[in-house]
mmCIF file of C-alpha atoms and ligand atoms in Angstrom:
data_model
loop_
_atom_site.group_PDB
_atom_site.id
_atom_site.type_symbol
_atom_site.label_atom_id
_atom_site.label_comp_id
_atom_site.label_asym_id
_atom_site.label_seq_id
_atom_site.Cartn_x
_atom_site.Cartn_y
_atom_site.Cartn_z
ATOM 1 C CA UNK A 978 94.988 -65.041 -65.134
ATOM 2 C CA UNK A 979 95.688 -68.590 -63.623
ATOM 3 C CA UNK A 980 96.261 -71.335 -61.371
ATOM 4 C CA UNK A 981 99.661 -71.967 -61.943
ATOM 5 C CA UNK A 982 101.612 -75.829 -61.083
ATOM 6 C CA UNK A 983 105.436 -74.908 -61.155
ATOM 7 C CA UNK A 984 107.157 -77.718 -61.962
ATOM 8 C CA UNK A 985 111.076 -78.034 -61.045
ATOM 9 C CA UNK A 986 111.862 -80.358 -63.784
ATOM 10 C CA UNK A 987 115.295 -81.502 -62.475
ATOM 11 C CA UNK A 988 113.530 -82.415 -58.645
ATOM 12 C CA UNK A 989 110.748 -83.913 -60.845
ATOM 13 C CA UNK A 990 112.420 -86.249 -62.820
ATOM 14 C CA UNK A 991 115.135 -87.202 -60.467
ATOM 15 C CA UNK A 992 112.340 -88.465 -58.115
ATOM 16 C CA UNK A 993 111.156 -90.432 -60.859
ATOM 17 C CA UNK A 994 114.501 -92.138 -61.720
ATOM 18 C CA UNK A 995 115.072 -93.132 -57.860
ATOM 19 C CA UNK A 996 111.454 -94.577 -58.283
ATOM 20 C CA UNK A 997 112.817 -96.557 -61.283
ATOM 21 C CA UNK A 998 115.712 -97.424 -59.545
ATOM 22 C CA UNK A 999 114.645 -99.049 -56.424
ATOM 23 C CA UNK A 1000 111.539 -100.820 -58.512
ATOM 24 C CA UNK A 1001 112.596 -101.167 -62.566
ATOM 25 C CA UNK A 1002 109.588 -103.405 -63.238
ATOM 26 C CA UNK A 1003 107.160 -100.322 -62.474
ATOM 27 C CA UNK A 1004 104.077 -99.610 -63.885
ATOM 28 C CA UNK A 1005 103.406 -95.442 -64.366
ATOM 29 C CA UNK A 1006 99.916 -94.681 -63.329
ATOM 30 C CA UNK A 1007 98.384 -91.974 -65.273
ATOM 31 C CA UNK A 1008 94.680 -91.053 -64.239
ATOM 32 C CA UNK A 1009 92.066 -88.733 -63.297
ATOM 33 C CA UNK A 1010 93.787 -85.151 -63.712
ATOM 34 C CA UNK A 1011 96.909 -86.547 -64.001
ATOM 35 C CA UNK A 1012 97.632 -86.161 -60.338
ATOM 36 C CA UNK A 1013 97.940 -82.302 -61.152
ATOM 37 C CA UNK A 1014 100.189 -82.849 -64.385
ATOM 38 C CA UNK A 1015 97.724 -84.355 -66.876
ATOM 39 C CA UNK A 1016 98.055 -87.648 -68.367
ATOM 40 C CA UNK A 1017 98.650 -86.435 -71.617
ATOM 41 C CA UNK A 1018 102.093 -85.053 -69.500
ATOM 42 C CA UNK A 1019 102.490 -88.018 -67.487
ATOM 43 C CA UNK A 1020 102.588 -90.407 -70.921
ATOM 44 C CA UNK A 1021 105.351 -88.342 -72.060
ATOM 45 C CA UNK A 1022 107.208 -88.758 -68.856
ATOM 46 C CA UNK A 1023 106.828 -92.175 -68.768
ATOM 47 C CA UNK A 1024 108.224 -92.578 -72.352
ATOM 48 C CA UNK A 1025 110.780 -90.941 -71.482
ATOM 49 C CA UNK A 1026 111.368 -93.404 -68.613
ATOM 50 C CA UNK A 1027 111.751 -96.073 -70.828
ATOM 51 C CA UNK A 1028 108.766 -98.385 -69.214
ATOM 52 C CA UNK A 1029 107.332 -100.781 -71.357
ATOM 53 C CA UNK A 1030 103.645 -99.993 -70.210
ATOM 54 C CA UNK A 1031 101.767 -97.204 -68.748
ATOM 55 C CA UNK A 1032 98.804 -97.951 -66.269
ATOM 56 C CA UNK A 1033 95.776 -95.578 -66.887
ATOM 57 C CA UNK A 1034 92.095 -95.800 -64.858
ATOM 58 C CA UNK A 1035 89.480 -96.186 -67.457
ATOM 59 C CA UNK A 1036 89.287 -96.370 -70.830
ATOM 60 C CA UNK A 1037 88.107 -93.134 -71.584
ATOM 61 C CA UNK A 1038 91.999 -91.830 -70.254
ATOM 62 C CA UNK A 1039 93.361 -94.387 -73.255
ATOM 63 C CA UNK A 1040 92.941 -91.378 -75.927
ATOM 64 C CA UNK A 1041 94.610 -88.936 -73.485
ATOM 65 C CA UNK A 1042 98.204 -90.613 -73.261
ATOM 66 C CA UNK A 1043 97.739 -93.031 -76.580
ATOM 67 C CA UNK A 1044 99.815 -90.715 -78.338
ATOM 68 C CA UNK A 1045 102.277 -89.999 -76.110
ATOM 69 C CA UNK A 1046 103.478 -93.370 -75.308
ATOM 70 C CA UNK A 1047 104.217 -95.836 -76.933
ATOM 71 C CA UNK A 1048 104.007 -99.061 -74.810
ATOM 72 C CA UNK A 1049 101.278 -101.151 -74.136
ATOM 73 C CA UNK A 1050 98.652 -99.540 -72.072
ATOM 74 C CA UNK A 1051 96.905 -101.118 -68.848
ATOM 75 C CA UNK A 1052 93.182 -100.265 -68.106
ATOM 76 C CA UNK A 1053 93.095 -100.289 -64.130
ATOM 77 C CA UNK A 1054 89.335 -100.295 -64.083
ATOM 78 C CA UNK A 1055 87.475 -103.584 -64.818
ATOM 79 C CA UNK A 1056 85.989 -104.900 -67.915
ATOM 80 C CA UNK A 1057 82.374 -104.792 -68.398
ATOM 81 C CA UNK A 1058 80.686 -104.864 -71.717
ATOM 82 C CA UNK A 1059 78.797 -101.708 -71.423
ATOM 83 C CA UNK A 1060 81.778 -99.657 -71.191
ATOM 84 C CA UNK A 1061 84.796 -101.160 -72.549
ATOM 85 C CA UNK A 1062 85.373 -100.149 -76.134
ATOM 86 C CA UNK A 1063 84.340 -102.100 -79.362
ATOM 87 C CA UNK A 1064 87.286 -101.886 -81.300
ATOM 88 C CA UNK A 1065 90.220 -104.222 -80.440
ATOM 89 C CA UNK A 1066 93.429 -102.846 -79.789
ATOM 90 C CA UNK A 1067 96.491 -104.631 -79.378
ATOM 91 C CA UNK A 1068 98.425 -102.314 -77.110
ATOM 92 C CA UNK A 1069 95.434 -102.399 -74.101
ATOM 93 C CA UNK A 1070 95.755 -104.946 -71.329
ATOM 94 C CA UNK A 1071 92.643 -105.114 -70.075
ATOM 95 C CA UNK A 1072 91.869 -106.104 -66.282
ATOM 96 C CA UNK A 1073 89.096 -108.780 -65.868
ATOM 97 C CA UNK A 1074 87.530 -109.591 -62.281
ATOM 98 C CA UNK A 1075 84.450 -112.118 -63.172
ATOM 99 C CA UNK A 1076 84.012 -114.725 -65.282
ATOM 100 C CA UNK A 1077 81.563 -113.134 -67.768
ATOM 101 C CA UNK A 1078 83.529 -110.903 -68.343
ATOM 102 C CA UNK A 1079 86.433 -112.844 -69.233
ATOM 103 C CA UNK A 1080 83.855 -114.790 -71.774
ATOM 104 C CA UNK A 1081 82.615 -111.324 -73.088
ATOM 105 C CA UNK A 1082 85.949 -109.928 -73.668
ATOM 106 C CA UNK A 1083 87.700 -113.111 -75.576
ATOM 107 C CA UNK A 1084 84.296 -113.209 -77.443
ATOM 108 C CA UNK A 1085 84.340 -109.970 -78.422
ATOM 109 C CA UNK A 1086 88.075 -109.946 -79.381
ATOM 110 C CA UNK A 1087 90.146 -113.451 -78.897
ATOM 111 C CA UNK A 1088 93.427 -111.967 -79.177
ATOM 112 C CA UNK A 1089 92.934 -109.762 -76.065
ATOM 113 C CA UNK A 1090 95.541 -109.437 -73.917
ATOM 114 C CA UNK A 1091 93.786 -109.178 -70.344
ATOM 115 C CA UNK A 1092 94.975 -110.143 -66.271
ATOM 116 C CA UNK A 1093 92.997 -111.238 -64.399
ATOM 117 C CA UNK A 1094 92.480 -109.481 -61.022
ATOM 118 C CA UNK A 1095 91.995 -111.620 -57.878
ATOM 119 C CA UNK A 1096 89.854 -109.681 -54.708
ATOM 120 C CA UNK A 1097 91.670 -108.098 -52.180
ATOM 121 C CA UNK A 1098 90.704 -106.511 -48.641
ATOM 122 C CA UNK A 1099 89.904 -103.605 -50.614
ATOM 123 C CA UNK A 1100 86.374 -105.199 -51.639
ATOM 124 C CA UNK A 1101 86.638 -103.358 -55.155
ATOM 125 C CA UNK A 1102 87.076 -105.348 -57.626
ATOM 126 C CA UNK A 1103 87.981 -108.864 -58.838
ATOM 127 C CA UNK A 1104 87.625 -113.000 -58.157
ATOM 128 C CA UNK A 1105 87.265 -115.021 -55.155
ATOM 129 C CA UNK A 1106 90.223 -117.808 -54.882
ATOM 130 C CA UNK A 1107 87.453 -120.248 -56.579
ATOM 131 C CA UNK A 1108 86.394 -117.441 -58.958
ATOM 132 C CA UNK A 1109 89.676 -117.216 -59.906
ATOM 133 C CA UNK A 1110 89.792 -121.219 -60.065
ATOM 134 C CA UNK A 1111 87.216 -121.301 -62.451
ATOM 135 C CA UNK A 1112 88.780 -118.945 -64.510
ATOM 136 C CA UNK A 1113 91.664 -120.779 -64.788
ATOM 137 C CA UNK A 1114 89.931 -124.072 -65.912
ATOM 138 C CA UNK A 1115 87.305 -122.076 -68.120
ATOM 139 C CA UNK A 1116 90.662 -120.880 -69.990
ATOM 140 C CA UNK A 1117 92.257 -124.228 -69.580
ATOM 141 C CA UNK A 1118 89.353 -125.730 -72.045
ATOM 142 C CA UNK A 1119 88.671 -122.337 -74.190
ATOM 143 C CA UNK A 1120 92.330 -120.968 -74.573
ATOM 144 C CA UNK A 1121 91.976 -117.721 -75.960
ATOM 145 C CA UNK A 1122 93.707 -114.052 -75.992
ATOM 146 C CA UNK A 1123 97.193 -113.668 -73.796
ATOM 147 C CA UNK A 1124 97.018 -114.018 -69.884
ATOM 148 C CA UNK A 1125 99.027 -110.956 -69.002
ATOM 149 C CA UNK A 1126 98.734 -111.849 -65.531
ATOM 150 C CA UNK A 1127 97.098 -111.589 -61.868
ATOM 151 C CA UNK A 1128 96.646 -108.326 -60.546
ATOM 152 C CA UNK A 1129 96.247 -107.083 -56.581
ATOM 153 C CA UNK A 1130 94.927 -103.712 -55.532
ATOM 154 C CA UNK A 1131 95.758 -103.799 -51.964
ATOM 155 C CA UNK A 1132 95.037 -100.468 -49.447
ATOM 156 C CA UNK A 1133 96.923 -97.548 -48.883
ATOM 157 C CA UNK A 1134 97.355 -98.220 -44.317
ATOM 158 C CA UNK A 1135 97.416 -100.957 -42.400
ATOM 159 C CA UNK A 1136 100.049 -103.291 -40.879
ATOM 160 C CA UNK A 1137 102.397 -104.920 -43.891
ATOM 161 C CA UNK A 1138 100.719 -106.202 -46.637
ATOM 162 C CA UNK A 1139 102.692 -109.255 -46.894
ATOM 163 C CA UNK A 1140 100.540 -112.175 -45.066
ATOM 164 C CA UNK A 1141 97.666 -110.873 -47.607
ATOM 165 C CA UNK A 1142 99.638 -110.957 -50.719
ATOM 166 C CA UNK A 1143 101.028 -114.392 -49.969
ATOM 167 C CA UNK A 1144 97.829 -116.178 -49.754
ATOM 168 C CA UNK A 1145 96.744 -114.096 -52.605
ATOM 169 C CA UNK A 1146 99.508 -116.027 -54.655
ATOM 170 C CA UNK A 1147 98.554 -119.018 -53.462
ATOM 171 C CA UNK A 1148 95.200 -118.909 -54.788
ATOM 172 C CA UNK A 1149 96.938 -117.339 -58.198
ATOM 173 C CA UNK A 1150 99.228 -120.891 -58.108
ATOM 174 C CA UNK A 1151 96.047 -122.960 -57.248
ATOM 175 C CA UNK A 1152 93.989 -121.353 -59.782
ATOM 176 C CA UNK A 1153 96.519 -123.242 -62.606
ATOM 177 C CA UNK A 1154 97.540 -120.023 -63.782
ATOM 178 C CA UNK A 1155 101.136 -120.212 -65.572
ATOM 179 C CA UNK A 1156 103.350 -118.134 -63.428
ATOM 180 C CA UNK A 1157 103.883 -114.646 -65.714
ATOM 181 C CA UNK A 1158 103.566 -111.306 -63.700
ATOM 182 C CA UNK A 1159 101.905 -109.991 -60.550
ATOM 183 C CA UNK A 1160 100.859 -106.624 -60.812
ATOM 184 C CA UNK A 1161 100.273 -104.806 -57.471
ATOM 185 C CA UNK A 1162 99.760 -101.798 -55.771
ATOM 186 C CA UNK A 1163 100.749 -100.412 -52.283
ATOM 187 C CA UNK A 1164 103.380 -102.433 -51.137
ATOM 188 C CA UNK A 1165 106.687 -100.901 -49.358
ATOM 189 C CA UNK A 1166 110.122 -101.400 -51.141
ATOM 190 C CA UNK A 1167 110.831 -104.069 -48.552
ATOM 191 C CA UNK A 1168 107.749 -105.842 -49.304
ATOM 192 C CA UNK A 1169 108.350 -105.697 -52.834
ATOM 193 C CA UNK A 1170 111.721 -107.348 -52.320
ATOM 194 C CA UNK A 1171 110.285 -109.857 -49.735
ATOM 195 C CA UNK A 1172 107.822 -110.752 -52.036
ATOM 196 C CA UNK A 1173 110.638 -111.245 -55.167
ATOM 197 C CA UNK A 1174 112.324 -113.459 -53.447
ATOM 198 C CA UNK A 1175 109.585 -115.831 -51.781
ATOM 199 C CA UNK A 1176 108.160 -116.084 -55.693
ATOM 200 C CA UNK A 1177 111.457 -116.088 -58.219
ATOM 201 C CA UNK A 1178 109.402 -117.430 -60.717
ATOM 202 C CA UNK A 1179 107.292 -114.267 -60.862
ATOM 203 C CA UNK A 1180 107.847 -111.032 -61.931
ATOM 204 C CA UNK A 1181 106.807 -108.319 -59.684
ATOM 205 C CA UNK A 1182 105.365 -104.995 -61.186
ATOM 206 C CA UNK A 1183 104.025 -102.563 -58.989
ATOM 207 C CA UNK A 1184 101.785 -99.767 -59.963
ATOM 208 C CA UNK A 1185 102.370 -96.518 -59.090
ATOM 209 C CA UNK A 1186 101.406 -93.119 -59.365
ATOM 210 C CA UNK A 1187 101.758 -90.951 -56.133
ATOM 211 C CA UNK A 1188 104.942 -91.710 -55.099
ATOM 212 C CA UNK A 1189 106.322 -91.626 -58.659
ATOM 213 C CA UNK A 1190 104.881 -88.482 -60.071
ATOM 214 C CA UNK A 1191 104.521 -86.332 -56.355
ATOM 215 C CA UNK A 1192 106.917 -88.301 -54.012
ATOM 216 C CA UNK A 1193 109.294 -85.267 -53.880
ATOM 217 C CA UNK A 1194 106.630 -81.935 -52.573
ATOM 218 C CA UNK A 1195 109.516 -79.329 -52.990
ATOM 219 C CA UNK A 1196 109.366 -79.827 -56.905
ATOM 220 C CA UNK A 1197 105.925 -78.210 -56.772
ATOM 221 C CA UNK A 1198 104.870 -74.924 -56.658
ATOM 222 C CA UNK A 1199 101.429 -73.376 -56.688
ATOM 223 C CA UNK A 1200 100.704 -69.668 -57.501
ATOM 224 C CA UNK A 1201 97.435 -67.925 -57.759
ATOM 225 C CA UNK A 1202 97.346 -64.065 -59.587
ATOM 226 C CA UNK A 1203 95.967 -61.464 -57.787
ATOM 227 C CA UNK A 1204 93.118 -60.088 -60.104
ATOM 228 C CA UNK A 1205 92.259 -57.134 -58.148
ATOM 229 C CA UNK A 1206 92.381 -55.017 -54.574
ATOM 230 C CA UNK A 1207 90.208 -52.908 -52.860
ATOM 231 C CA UNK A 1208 90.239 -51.449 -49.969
ATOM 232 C CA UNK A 1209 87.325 -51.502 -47.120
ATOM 233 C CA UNK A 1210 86.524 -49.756 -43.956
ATOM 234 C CA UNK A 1211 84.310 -51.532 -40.941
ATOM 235 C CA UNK A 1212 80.812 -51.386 -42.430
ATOM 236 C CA UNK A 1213 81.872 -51.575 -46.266
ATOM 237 C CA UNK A 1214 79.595 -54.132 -47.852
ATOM 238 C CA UNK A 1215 80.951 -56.592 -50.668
ATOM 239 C CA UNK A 1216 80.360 -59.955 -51.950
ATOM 240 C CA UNK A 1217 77.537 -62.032 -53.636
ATOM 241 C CA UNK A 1218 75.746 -62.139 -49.758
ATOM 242 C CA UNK A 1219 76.343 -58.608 -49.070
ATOM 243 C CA UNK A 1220 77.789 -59.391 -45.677
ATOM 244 C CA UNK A 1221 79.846 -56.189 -43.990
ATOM 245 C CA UNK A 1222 83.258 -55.941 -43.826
ATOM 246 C CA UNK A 1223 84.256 -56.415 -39.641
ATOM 247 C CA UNK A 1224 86.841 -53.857 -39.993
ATOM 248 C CA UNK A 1225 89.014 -51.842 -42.139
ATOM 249 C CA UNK A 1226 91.368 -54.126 -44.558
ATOM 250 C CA UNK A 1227 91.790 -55.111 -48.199
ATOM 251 C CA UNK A 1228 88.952 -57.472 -50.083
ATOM 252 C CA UNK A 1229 91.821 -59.567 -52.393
ATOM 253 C CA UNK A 1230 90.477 -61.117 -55.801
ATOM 254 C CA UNK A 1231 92.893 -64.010 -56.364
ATOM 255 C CA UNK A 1232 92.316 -66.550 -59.612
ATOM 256 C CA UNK A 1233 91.499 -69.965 -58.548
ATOM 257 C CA UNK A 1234 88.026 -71.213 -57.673
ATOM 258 C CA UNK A 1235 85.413 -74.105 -57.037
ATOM 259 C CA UNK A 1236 86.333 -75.378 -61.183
ATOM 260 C CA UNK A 1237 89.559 -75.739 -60.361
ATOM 261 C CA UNK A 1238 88.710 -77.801 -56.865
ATOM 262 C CA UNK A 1239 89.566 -74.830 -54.465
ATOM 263 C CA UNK A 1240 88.425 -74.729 -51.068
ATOM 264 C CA UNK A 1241 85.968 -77.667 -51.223
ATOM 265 C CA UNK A 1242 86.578 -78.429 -47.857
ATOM 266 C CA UNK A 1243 86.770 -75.342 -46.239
ATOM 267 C CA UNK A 1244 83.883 -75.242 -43.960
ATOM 268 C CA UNK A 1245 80.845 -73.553 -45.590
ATOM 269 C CA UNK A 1246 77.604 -71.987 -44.690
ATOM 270 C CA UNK A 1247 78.363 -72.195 -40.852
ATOM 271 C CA UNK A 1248 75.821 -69.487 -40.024
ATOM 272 C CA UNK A 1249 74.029 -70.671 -36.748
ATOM 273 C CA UNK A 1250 75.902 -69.066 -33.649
ATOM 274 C CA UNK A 1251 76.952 -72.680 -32.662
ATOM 275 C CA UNK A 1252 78.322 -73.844 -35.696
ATOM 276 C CA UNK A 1253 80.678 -70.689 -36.103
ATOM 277 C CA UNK A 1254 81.694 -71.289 -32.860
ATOM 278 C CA UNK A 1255 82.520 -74.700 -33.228
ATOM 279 C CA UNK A 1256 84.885 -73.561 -36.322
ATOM 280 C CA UNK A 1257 86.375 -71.303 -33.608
ATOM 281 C CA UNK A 1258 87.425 -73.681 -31.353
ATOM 282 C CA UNK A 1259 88.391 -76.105 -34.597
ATOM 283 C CA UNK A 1260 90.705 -72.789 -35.688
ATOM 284 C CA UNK A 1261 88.339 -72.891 -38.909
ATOM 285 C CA UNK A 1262 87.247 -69.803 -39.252
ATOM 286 C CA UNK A 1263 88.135 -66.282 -37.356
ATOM 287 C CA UNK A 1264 85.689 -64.224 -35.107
ATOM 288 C CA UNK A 1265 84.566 -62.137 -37.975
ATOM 289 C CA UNK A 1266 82.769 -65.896 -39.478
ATOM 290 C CA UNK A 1267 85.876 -65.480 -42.212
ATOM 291 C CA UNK A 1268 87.062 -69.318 -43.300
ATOM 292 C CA UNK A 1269 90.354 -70.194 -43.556
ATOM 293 C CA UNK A 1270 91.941 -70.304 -47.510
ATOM 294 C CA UNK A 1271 94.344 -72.457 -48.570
ATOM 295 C CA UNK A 1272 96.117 -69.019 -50.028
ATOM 296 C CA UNK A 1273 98.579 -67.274 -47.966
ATOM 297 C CA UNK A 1274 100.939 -64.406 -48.432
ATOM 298 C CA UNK A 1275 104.545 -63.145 -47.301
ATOM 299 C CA UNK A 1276 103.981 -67.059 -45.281
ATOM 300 C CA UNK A 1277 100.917 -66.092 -43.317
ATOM 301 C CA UNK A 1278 97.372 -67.708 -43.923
ATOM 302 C CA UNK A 1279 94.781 -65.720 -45.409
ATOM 303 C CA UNK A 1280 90.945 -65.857 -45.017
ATOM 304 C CA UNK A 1281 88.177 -66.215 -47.214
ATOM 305 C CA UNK A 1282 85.944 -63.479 -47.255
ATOM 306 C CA UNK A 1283 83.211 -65.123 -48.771
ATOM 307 C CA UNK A 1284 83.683 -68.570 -50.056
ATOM 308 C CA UNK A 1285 85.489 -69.514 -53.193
ATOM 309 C CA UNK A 1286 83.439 -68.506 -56.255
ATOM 310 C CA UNK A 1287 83.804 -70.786 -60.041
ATOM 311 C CA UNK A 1288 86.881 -69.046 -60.903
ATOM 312 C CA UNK A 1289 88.012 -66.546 -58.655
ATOM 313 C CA UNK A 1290 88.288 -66.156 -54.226
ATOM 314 C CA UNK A 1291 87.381 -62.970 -52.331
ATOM 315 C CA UNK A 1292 90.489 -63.025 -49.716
ATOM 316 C CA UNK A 1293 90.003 -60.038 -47.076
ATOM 317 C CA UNK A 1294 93.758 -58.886 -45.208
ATOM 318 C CA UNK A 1295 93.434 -56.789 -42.664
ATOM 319 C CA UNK A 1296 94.497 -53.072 -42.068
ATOM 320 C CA UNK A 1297 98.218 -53.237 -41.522
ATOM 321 C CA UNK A 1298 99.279 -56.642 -43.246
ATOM 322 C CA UNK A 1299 100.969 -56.364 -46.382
ATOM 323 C CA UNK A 1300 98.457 -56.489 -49.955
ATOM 324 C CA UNK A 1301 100.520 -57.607 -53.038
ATOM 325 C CA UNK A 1302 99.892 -55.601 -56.125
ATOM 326 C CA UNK A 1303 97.417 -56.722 -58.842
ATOM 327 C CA UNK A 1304 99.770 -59.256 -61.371
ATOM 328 C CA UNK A 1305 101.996 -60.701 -58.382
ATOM 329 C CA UNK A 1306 101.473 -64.092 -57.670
ATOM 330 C CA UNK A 1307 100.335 -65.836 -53.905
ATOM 331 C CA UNK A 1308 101.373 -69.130 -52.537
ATOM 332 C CA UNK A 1309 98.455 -71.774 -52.228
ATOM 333 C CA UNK A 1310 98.103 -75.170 -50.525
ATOM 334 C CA UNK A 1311 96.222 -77.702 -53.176
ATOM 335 C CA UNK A 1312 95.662 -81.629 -53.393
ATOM 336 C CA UNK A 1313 97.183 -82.270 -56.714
ATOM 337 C CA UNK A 1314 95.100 -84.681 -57.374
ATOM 338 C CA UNK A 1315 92.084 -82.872 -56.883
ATOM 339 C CA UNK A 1316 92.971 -79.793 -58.555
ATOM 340 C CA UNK A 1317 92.408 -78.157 -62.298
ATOM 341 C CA UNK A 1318 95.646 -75.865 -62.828
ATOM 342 C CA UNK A 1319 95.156 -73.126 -65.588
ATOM 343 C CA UNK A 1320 98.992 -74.068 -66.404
ATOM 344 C CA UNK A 1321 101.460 -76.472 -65.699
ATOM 345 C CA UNK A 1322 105.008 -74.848 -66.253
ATOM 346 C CA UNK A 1323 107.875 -77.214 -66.600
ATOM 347 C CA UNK A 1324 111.193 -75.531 -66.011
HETATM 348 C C1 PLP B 2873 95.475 -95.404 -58.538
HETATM 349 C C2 PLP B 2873 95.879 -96.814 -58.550
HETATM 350 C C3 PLP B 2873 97.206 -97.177 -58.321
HETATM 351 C C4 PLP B 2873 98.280 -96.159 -58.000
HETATM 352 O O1 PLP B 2873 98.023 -95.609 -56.738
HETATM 353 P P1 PLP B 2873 98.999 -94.492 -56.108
HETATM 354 O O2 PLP B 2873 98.585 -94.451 -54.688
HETATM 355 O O3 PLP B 2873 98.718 -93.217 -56.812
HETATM 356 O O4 PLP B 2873 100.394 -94.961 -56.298
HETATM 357 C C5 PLP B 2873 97.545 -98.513 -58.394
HETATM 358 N N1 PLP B 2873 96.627 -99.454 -58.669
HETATM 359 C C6 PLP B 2873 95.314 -99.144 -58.900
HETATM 360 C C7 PLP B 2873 94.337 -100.230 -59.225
HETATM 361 C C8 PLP B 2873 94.904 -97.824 -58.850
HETATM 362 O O5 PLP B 2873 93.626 -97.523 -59.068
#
């Protein structure tokens, strides 16, 4: 019995293709849990796109879509010699942010294809304008591997992005760097063109995941099985705490629990008089000290009655609201991105 991801495949895909169509030079992003799908899923998608590369997060996702795709394969995270593989491979563009790590990667394998990934006002990852200087001249008198690049991860809000990105490529032009490809992340279609036009000599690829794989909500579906029913009076105890049932209703087992990311935020342990009543006034949790699920059914919110457990919730419905049979399926709210689904059904 499962946590199901319905997947409309025609919505799906034709979100993807107006994705392709507004940016052609994108980069898929396929990481974590595969923003719900699973990268092994995403891969395939993206072949079927017809990209030339396929943006993952770490190198440990590189077995999970290798297969699937055949392109060359972008590691998002960094470089560093404890964690990037031994082995060459030719189809990995590697992202380098120091200068070390530029020196450990063309002296571990001198054909490496790598970009190099300037700082942004992210603070994650990558050079200063005089790291990325020194880069440049290091490679200037070592000339090694294939410069793929100069990469920007820029964040998610703020006013446009623009200003930053075009003294960003300034430093990339007064690092030396041979103009090639900038590969970025976050920037509106606007920006994207703005930017295309003030560098012609560039090619713009931006990298993206959300908007590609989960831009259109309505091709998603979640559904949760109901396990099991039973009905309780006021006074009936159940649960792993033993707590009382407030009144008469129906204790719901649905599938779907803390391993597959359910309910993490739901607020927990509120137990002191003031705390429950601050989820009161929040509209957290009901008078009974029930939480609020992210499972609902015929369209109405239901309640935790205890919270989630590994695999399974306890949902109570009171006396009077309608109890689906054991086998039909509920509605739930998830983050895709931070949720395990039992299945993913494509159809
Ligand atoms: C995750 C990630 C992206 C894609 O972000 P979305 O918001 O999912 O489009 C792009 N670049 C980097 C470096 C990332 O880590």
């Amino acid at each position: 019995m499962s946590l199901t991801l319905y997947v409309d495949a025609a919505r799906f895909r034709a979100n993807q293709h107006r994705v392709l169509a507004l940016a052609p030079e994108v980069v898929p992003v396929a990481k974590g849990n595969g923003y719900g799908l699973g990268n092994a899923r995403l891969a395939t998608e993206a072949a079927s796109l017809g990209v030339d590369t396929l943006a993952v997060g770490t190198y440990a996702e590189l077995g999970e879509v290798s297969e699937h795709f055949p392109g060359s394969l972008l590691v998002l995270t960094p470089w560093r010699s404890f964690e990037a593989p031994q082995a060459p491979n030719p189809r990995v563009i590697h992202t380098v942010g120091r200068l070390e790590d530029l020196q450990g990667l063309l002296g571990r394998d001198p054909e490496a294809r790598f970009v190099l990934e300037r700082m942004t006002s992210m603070l994650r990852h990558g050079f200063s304008a005089r790291g990325l200087r020194e880069a440049g001249e290091w490679l200037d008198a070592n000339p090694a591997g294939t410069f793929e690049g100069v990469a920007f991860h820029l964040p998610m809000t703020g006013a446009s992005h623009l200003s930053e990105v075009q003294r960003l490529m300034t430093d990339a032009v007064a690092a030396g760097l041979p103009a090639t490809t900038i590969w970025v992340s976050h920037l509106t279609d606007a920006e994207l063109a703005s930017l295309g036009r003030s560098w012609p000599d560039y090619t713009i690829r931006p990298r993206i995941g959300t908007s590609l794989w989960l831009g259109d909500r309505d091709a998603f579906t979640v559904k949760a099985s109901v396990l099991d029913s039973h009905e309780v009076d006021r006074g009936d105890i159940f649960g792993y705490r033993g707590r009382s049932a407030p009144k008469s209703g129906t204790i719901l087992i649905v599938s779907g629990g803390t391993a597959h990311g359910i309910g993490l935020e739901a607020p927990t342990g509120a137990n002191t008089m003031k705390a429950r009543a601050s989820a009161i006034a929040r509209g957290g949790m009901d008078a009974a000290g029930f939480v609020r699920s992210p499972y609902s059914i015929g369209g109405k919110q239901r309640l935790f009655a205890e919270p989630p457990h590994m695999q399974a919730s306890m949902l109570f419905v009171p006396a009077g609201s309608p109890v689906p049979a054991v086998g039909e399926e509920i509605d739930v709210r998830v983050r895709y991105t931070a949720t395990s689904f039992d299945r993913v059904e494509i159809g």
